[in-house]
mmCIF file with all atom_site columns, C-alpha atoms in Angstrom:
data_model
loop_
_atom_site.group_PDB
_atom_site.id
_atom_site.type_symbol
_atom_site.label_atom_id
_atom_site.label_alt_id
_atom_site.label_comp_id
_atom_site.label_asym_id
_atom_site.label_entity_id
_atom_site.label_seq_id
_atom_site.pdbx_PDB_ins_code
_atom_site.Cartn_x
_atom_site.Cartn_y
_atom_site.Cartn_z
_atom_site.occupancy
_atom_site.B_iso_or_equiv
_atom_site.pdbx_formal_charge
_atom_site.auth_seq_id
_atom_site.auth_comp_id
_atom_site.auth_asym_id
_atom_site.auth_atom_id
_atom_site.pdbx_PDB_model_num
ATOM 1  C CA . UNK V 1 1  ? 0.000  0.000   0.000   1.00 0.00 ? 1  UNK V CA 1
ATOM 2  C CA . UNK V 1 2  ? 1.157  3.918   -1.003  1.00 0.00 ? 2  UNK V CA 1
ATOM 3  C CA . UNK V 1 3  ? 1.990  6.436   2.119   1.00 0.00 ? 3  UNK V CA 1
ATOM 4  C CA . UNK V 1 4  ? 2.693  9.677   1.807   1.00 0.00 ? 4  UNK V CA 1
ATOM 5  C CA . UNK V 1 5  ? 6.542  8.383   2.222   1.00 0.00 ? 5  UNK V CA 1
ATOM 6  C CA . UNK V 1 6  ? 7.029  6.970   -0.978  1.00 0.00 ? 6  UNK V CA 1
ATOM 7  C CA . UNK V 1 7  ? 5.329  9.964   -2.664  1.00 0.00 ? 7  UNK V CA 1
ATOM 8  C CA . UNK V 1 8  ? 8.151  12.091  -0.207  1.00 0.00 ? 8  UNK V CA 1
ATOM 9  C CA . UNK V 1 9  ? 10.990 9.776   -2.141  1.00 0.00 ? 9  UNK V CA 1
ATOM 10 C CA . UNK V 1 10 ? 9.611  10.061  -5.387  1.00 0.00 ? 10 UNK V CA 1
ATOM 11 C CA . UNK V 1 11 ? 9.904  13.815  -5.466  1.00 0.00 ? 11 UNK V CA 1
ATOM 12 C CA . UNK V 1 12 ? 12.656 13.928  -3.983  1.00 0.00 ? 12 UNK V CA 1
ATOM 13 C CA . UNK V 1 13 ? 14.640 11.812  -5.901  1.00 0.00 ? 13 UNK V CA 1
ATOM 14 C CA . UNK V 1 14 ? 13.117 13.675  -8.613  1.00 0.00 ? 14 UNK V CA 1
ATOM 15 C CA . UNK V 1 15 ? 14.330 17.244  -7.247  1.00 0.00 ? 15 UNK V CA 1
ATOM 16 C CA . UNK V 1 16 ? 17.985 15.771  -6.445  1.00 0.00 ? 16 UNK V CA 1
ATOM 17 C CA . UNK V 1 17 ? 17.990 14.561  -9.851  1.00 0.00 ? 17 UNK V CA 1
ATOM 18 C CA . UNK V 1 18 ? 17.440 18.078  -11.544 1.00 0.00 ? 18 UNK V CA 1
ATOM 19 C CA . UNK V 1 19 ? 19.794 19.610  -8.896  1.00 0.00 ? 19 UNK V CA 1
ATOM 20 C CA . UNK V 1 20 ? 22.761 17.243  -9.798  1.00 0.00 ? 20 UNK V CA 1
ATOM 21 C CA . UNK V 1 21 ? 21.888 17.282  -13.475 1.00 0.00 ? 21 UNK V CA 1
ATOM 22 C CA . UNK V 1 22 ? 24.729 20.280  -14.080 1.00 0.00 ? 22 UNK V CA 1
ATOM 23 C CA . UNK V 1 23 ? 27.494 18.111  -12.311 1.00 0.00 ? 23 UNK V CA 1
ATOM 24 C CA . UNK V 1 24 ? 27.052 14.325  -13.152 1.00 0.00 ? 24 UNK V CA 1
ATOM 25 C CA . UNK V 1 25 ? 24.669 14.872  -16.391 1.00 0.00 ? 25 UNK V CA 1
ATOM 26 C CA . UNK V 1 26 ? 21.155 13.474  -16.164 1.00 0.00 ? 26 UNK V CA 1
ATOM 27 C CA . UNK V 1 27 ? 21.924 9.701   -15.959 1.00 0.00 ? 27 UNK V CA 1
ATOM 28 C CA . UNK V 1 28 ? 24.331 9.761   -13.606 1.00 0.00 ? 28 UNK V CA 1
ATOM 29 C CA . UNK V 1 29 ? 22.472 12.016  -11.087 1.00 0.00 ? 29 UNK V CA 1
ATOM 30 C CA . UNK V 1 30 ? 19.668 9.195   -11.610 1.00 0.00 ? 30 UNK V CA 1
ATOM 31 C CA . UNK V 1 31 ? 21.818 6.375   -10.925 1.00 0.00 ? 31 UNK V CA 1
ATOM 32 C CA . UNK V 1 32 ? 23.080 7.933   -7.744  1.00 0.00 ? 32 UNK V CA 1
ATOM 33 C CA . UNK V 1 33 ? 20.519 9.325   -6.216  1.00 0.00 ? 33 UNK V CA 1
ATOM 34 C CA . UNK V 1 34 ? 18.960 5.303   -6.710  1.00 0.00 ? 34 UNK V CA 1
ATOM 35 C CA . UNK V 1 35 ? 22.231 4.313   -4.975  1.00 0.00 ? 35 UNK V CA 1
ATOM 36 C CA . UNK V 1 36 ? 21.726 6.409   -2.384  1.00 0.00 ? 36 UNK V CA 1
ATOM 37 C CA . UNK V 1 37 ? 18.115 5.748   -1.538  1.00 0.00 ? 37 UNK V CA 1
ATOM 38 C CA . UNK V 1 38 ? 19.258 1.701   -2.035  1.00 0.00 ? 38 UNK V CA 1
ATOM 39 C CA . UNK V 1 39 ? 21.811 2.075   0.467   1.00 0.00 ? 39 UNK V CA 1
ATOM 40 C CA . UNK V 1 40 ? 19.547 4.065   3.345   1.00 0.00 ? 40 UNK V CA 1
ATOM 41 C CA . UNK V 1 41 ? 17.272 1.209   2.968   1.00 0.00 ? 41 UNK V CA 1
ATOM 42 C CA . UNK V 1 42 ? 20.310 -1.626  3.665   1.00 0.00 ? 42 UNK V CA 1
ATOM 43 C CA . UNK V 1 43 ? 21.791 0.844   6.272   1.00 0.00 ? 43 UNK V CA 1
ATOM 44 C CA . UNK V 1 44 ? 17.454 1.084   7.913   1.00 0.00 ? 44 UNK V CA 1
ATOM 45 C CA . UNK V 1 45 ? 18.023 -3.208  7.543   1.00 0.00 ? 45 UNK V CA 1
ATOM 46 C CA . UNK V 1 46 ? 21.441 -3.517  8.919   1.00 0.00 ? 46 UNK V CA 1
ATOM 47 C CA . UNK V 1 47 ? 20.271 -1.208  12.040  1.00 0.00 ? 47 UNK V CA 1
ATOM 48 C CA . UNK V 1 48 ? 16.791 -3.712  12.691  1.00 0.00 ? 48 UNK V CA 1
ATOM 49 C CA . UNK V 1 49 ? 19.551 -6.433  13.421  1.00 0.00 ? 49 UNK V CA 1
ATOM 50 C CA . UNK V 1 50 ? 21.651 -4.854  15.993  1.00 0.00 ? 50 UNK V CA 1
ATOM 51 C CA . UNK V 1 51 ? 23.823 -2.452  13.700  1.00 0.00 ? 51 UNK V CA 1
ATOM 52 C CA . UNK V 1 52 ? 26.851 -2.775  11.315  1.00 0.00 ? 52 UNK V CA 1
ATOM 53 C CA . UNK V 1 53 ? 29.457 -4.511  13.731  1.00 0.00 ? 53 UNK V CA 1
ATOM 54 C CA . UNK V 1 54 ? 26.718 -7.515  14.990  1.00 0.00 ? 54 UNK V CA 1
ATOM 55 C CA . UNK V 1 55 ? 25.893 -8.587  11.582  1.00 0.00 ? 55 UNK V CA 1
ATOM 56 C CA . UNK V 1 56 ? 27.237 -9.940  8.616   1.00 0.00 ? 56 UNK V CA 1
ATOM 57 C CA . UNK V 1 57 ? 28.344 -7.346  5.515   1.00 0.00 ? 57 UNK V CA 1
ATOM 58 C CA . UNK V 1 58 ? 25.061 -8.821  3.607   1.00 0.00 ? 58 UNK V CA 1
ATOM 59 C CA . UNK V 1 59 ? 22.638 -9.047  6.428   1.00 0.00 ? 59 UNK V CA 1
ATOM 60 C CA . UNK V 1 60 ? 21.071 -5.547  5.342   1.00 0.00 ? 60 UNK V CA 1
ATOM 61 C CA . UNK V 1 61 ? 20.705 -6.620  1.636   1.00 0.00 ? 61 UNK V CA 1
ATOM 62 C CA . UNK V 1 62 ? 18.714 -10.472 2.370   1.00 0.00 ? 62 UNK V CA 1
ATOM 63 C CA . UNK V 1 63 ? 16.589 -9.389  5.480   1.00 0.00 ? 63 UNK V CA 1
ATOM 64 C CA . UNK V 1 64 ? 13.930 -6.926  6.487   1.00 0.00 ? 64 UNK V CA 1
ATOM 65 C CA . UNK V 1 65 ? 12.595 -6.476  2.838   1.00 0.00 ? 65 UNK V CA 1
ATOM 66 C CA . UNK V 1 66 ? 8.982  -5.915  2.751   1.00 0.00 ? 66 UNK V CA 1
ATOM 67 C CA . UNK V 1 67 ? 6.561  -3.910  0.755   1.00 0.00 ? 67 UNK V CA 1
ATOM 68 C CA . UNK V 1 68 ? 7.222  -0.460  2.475   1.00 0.00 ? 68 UNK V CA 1
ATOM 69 C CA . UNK V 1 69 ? 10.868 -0.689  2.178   1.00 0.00 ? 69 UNK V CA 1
ATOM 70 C CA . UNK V 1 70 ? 10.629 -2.064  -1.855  1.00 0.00 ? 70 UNK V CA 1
ATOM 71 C CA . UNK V 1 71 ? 8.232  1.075   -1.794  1.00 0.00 ? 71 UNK V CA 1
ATOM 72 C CA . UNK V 1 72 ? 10.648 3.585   -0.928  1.00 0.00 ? 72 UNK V CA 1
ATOM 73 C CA . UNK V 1 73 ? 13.589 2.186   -3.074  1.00 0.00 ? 73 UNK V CA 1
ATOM 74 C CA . UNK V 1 74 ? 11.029 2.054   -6.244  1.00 0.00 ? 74 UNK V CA 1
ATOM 75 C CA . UNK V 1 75 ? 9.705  5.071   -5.747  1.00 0.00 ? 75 UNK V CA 1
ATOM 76 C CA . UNK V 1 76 ? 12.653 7.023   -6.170  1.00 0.00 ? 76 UNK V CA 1
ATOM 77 C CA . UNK V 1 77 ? 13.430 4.666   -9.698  1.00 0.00 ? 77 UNK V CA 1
ATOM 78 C CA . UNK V 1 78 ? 9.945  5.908   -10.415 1.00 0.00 ? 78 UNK V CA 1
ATOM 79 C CA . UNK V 1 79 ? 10.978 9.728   -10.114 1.00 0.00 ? 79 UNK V CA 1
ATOM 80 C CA . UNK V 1 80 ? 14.203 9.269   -11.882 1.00 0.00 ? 80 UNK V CA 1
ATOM 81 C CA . UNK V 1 81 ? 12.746 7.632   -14.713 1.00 0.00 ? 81 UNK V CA 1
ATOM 82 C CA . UNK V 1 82 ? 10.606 10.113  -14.995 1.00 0.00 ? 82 UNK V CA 1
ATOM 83 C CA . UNK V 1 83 ? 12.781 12.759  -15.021 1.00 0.00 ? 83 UNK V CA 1
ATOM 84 C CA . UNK V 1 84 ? 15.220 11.086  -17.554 1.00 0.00 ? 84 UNK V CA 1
ATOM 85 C CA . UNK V 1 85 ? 12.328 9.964   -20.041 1.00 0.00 ? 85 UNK V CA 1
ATOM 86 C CA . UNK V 1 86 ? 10.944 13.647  -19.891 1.00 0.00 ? 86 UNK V CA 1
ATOM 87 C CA . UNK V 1 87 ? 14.614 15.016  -20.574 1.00 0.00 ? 87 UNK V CA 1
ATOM 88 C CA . UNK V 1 88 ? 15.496 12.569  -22.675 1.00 0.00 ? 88 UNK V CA 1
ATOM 89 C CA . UNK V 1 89 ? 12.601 12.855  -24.962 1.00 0.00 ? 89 UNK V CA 1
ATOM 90 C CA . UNK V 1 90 ? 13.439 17.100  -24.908 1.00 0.00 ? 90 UNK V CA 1
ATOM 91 C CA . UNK V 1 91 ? 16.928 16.535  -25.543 1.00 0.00 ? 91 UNK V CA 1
ATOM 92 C CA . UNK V 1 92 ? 16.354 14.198  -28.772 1.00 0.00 ? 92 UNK V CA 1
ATOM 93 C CA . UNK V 1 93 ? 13.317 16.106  -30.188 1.00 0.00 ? 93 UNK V CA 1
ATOM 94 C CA . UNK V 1 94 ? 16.357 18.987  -29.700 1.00 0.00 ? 94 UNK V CA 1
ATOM 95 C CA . UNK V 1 95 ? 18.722 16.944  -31.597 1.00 0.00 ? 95 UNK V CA 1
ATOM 96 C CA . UNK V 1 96 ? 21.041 17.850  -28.516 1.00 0.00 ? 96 UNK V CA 1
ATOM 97 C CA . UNK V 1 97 ? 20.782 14.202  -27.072 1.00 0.00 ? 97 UNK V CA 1
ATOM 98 C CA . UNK V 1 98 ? 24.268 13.815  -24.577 1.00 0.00 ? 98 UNK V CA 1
ATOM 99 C CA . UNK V 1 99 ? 25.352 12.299  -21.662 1.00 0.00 ? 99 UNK V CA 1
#
């Protein structure tokens, strides 16, 4: 089910996206900014099971997953996809299509 959090990630992903646009390009700031939101979620994981130093380096990445958490990762792929389809599609109909 939707909460207002994964609307919260979307647009922001969306906003970071446009913000780092001038110093990674368009993809790049996409690709981070899902790296980022990836990682809180691992580092939100980790911290259920006692923190970094009581758990194994993968124990983040195989355990707490559930809707909510998928949510928030795939919400801010949802805003960046949005925002590089939109730009993309300006850039080509430009004939100024770049990294």
């Amino acid at each position: 089910m939707l909460n207002a959090t994964h609307l919260e990630h979307l647009v922001i992903a969306m906003g970071l996206q446009v913000v780092l646009w001038p110093i990674l390009g368009w993809r790049a700031a996409g690709c981070s900014i899902v790296a980022v939101f990836l990682g809180r979620e691992i580092s939100q994981h980790e911290a259920r099971g006692g923190g970094a130093n009581a758990v194994d380096w993968y124990y983040g990445l195989v355990n707490h997953w559930n809707s909510d958490s998928l949510l928030d990762v795939f919400s801010a792929l949802l805003g960046v996809l949005i925002v590089t389809v939109v730009v993309g599609s300006v850039l080509h109909l430009r004939g100024q299509e770049r990294a």
